[in-house]
Tab-separated table of N, CA and C in Angstrom:
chain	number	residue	atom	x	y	z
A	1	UNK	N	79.748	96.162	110.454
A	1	UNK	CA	80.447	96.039	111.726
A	1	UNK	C	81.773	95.318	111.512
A	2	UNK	N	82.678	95.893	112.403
A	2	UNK	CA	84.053	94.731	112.506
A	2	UNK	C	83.623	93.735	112.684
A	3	UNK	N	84.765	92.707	112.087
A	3	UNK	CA	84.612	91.002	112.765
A	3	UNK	C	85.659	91.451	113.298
A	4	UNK	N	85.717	90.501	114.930
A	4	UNK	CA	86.630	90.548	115.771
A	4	UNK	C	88.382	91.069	115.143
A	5	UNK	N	88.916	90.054	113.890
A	5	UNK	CA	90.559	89.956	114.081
A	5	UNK	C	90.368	91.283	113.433
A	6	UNK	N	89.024	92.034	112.763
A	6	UNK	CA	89.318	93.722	112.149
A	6	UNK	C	89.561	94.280	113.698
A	7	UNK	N	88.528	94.123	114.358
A	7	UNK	CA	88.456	94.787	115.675
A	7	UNK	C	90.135	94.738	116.529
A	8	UNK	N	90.494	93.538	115.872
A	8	UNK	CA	92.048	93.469	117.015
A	8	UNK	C	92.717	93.869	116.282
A	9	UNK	N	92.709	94.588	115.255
A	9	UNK	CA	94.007	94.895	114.361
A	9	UNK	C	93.978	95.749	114.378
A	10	UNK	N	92.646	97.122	114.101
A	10	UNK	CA	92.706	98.590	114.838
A	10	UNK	C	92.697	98.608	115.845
A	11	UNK	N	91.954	97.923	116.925
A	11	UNK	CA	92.593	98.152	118.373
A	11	UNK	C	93.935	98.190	118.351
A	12	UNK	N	94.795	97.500	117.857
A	12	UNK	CA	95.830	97.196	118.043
A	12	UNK	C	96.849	98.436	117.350
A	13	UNK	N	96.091	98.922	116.613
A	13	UNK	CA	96.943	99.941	115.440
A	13	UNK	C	96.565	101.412	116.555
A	14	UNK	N	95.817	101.122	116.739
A	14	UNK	CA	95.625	102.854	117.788
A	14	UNK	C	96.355	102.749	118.622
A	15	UNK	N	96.167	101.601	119.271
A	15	UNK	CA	96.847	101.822	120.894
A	15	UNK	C	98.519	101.978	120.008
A	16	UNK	N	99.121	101.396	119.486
A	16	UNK	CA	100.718	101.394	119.183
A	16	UNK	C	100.706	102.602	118.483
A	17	UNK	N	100.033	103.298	117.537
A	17	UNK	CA	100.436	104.578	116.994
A	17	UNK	C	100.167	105.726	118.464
A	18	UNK	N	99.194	105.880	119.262
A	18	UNK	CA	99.084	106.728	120.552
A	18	UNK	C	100.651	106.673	121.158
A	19	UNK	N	101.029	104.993	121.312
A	19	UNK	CA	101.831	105.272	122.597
A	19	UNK	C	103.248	105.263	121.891
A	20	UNK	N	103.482	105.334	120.218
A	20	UNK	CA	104.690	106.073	119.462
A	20	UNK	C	104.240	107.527	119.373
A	21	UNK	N	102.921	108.178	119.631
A	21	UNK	CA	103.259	109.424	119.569
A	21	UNK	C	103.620	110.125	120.815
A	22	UNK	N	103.020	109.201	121.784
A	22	UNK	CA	103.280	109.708	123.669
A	22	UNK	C	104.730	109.656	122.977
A	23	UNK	N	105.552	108.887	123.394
A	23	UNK	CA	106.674	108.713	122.991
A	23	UNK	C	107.636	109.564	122.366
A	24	UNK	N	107.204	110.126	121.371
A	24	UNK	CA	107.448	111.781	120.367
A	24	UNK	C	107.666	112.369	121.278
A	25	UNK	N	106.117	112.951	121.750
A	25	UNK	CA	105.676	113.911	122.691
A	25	UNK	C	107.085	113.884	123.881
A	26	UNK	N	107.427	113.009	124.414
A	26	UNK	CA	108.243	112.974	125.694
A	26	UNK	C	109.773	113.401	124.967
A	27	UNK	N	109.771	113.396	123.789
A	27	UNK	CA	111.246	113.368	123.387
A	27	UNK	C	111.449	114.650	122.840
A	28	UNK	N	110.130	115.466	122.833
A	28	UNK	CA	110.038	116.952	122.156
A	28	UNK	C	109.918	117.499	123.179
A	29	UNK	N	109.360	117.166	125.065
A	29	UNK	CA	109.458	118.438	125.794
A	29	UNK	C	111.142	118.598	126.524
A	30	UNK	N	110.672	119.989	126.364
A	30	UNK	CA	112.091	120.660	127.546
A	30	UNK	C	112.549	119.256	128.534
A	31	UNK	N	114.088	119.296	128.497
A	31	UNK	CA	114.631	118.261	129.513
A	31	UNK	C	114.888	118.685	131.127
A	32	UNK	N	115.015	119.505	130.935
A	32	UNK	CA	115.201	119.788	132.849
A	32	UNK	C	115.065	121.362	132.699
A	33	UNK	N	114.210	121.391	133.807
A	33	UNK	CA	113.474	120.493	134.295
A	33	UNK	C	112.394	120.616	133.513
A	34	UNK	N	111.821	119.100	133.773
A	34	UNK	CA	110.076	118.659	132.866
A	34	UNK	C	109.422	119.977	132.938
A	35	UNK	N	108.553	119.841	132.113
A	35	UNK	CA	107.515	120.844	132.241
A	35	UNK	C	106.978	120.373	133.153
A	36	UNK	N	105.957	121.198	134.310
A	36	UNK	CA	104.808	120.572	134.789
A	36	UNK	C	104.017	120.204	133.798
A	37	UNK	N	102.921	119.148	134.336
A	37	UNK	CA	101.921	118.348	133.760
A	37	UNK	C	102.077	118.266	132.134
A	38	UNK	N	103.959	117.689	131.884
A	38	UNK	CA	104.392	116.998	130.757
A	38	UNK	C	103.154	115.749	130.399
A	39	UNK	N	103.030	115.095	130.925
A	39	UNK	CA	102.187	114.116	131.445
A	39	UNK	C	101.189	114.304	130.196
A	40	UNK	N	100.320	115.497	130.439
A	40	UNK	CA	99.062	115.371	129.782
A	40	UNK	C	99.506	115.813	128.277
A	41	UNK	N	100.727	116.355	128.120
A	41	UNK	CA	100.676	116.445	126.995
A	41	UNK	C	101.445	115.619	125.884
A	42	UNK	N	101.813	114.730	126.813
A	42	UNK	CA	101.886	113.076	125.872
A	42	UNK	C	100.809	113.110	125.829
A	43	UNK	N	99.799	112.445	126.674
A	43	UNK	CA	98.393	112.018	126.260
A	43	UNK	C	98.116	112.669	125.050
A	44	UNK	N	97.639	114.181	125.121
A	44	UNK	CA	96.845	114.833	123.816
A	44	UNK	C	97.619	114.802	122.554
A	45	UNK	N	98.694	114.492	122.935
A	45	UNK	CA	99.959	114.654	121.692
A	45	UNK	C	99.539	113.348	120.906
A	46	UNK	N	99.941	112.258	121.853
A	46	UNK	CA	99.678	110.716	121.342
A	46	UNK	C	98.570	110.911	121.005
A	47	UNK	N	97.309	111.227	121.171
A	47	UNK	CA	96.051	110.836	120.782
A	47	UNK	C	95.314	111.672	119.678
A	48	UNK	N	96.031	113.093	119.275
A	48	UNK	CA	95.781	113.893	118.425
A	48	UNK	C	96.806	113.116	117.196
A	49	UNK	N	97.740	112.461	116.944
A	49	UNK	CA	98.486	111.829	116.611
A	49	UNK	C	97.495	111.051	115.588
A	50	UNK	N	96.607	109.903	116.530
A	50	UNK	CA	96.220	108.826	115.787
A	50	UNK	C	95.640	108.671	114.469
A	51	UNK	N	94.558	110.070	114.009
A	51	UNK	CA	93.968	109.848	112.380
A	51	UNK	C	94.931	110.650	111.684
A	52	UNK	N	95.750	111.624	111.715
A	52	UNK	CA	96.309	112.712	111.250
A	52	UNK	C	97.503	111.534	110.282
A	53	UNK	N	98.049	110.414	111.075
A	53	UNK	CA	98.977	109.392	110.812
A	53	UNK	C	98.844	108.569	109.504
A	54	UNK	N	97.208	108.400	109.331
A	54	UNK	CA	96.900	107.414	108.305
A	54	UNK	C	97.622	107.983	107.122
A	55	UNK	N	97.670	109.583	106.942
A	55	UNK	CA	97.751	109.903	105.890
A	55	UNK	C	99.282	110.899	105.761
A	56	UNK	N	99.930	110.357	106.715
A	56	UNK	CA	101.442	111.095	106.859
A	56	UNK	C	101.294	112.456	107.147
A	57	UNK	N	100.238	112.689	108.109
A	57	UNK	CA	100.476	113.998	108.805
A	57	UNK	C	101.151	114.082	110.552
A	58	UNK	N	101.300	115.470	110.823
A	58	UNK	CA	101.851	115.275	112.032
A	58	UNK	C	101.045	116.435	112.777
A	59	UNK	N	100.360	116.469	113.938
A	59	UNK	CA	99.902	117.626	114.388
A	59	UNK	C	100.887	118.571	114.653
A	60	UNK	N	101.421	119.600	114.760
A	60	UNK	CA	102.263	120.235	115.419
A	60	UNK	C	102.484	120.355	116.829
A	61	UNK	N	103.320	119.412	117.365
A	61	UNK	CA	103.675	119.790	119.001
A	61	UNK	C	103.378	121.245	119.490
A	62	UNK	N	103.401	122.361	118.462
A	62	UNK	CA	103.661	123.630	119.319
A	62	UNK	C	102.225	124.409	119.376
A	63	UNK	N	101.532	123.836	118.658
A	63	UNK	CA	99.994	123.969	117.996
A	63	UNK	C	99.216	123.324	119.453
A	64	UNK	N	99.868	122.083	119.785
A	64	UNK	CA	99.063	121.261	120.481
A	64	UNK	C	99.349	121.495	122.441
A	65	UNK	N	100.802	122.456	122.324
A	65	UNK	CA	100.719	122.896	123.305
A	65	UNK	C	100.069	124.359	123.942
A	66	UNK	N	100.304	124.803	122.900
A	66	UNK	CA	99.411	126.554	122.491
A	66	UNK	C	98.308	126.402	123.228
A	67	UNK	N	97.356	124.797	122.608
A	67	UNK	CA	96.060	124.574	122.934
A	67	UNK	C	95.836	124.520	124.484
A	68	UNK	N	96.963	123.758	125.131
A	68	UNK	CA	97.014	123.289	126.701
A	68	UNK	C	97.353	124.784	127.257
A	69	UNK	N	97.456	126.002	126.737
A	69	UNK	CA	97.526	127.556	127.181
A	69	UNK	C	99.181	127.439	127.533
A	70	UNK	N	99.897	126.870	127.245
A	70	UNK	CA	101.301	126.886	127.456
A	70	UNK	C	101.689	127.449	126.404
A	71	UNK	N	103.235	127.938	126.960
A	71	UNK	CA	103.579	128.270	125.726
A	71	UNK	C	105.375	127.554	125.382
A	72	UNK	N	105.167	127.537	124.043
A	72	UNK	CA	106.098	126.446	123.852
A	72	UNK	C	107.298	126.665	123.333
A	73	UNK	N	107.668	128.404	123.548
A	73	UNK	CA	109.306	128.495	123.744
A	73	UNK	C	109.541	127.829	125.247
A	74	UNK	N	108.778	127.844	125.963
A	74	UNK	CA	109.489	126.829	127.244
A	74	UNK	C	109.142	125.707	127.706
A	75	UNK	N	108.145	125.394	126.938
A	75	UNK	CA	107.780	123.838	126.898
A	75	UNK	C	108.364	122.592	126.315
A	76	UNK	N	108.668	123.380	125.014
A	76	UNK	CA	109.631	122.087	123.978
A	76	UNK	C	110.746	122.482	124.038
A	77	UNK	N	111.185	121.326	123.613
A	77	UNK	CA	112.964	121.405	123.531
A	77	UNK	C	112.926	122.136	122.356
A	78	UNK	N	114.055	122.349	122.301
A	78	UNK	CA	114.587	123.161	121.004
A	78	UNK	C	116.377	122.399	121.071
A	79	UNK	N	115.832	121.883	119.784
A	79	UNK	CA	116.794	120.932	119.225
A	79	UNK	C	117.922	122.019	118.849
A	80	UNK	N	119.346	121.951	118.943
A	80	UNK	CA	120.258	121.690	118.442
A	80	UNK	C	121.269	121.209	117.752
A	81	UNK	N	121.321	121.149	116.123
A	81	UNK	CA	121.344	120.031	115.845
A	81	UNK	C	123.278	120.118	115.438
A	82	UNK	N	123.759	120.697	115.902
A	82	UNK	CA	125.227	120.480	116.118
A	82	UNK	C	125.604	120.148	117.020
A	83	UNK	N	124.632	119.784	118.071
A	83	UNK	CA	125.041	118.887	119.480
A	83	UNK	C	124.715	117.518	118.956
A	84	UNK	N	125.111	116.346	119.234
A	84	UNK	CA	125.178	115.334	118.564
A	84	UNK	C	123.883	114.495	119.467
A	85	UNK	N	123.496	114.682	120.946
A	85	UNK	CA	122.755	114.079	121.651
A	85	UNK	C	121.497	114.755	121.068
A	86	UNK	N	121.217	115.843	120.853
A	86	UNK	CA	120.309	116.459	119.851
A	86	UNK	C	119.920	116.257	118.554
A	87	UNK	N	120.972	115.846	118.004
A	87	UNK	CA	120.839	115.874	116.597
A	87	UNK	C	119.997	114.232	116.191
A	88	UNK	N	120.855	113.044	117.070
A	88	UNK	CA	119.989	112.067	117.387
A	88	UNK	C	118.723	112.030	117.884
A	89	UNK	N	118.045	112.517	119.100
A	89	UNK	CA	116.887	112.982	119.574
A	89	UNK	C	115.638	113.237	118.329
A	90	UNK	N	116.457	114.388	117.432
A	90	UNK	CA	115.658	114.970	116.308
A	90	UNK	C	115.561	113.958	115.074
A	91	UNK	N	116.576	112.950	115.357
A	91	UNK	CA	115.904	111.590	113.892
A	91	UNK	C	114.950	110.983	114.647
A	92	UNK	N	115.329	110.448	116.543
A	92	UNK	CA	113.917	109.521	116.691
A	92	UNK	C	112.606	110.407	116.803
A	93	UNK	N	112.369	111.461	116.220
A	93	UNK	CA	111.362	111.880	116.331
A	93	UNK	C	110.639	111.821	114.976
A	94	UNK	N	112.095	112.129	114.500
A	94	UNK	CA	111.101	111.753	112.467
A	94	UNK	C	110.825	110.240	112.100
A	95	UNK	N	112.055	109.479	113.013
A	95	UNK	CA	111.838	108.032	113.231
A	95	UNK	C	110.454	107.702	113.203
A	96	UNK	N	109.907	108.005	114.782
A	96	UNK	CA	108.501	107.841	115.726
A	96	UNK	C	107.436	108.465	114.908
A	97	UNK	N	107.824	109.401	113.954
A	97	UNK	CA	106.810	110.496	113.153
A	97	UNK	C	106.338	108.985	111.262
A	98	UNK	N	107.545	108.470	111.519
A	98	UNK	CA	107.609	107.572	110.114
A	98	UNK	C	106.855	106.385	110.468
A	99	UNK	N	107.143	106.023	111.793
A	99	UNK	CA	106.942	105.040	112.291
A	99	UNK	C	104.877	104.604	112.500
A	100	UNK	N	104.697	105.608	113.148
A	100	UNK	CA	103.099	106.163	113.220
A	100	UNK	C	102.799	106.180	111.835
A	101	UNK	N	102.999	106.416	111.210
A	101	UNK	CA	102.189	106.886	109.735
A	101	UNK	C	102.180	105.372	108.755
A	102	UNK	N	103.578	104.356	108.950
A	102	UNK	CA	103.311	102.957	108.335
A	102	UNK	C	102.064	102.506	109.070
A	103	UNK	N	102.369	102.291	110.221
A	103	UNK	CA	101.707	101.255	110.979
A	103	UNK	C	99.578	102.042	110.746
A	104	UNK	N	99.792	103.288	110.895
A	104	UNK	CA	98.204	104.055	110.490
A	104	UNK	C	97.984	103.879	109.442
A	105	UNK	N	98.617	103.561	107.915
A	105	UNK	CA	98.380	104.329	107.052
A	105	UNK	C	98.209	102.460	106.144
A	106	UNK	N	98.981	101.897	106.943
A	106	UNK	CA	98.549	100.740	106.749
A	106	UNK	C	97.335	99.626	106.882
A	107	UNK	N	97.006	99.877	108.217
A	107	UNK	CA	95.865	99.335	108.724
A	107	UNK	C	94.772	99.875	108.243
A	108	UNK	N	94.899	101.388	107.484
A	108	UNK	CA	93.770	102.317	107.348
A	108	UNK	C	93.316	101.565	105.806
A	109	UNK	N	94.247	101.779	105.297
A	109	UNK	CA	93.955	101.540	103.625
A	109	UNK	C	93.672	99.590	103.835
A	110	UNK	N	94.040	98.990	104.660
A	110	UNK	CA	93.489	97.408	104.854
A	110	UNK	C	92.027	97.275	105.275
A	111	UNK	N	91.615	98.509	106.399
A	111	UNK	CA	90.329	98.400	106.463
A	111	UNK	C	89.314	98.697	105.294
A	112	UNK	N	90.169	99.867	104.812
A	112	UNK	CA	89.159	100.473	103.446
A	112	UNK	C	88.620	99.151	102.904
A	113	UNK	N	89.826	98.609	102.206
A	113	UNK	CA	89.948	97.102	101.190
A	113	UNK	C	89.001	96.469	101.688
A	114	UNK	N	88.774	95.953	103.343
A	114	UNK	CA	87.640	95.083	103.695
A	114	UNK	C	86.339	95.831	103.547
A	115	UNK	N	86.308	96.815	103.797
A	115	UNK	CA	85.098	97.435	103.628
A	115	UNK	C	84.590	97.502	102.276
A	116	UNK	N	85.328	97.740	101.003
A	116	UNK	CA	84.965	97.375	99.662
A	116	UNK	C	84.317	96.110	99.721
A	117	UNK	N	85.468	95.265	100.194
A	117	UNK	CA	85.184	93.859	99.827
A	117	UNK	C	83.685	93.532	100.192
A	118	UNK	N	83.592	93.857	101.709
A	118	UNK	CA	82.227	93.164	102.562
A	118	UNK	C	80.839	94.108	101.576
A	119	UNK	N	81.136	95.264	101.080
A	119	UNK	CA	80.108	96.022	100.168
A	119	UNK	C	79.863	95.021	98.952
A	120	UNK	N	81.004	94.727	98.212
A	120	UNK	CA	80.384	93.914	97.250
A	120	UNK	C	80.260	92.533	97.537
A	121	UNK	N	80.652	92.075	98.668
A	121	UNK	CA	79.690	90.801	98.776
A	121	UNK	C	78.449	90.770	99.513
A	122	UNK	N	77.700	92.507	99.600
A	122	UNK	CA	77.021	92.639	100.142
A	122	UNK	C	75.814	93.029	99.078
A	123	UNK	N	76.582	93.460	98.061
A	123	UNK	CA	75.781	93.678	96.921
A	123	UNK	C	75.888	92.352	95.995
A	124	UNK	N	76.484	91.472	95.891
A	124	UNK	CA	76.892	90.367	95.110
A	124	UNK	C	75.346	89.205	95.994
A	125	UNK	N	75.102	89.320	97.145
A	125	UNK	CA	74.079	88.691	97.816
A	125	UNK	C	72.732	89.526	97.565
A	126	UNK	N	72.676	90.521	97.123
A	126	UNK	CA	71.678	91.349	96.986
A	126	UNK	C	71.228	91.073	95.362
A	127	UNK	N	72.220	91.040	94.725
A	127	UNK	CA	71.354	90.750	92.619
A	127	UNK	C	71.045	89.384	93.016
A	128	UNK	N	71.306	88.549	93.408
A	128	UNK	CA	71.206	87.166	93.563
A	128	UNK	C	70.085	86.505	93.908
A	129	UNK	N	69.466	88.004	94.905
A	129	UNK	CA	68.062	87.486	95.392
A	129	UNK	C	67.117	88.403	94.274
């Protein structure tokens, strides 16, 4: 089982990688007007986001809107990247995409480490007896 500060440090690592991928998500749909129920697809975006991160993956926005039965020549933006407000847009997304994957990929491989650790002092209490 977690001890609590494990418990607050992945709590803490999900909720901030979800709400950098909501975040993505809002900066990849169409700008005007919103899609309807943009909304939910931060949610599934951010939250399909969270294990894919540990290991520097990215779900595909267009994959993940496909799924919501939309379709995502008119859902996502479509970057331009000789417009300069675009071309920015499209780094904070690799930004938010870099950003998710330290903060996952970090906490992930720290839990592993404790989990070794607590095994062999779990086996280190076990020859002993």
């Amino acid at each position: 089982a977690l001890q609590p500060n494990q418990l607050l440090s992945v709590s803490s690592a999900v909720i901030t990688v979800f709400s950098i991928g909501a975040a993505e998500a809002w900066l990849l749909t169409s700008r005007s007007p919103r899609p309807r129920g943009a909304w939910k697809f931060y949610v599934k975006y951010g939250s399909l986001q969270i294990l894919p991160s540990i290991i520097w993956l990215t779900k595909p926005a267009e994959v993940v809107v496909r799924s919501m039965g939309q379709n995502p020549a008119t859902y996502l933006r479509k970057f331009n990247l000789n417009n300069l407000a675009d071309a920015r847009a499209s780094l904070r997304v690799t930004t938010f995409q870099n950003l998710r994957s330290i903060i996952a990929g970090f906490v992930g491989i720290a839990q592993i480490l404790c989990l070794c650790d607590s095994a062999a002092d779990a086996n280190s209490q076990f020859l002993e007896r």
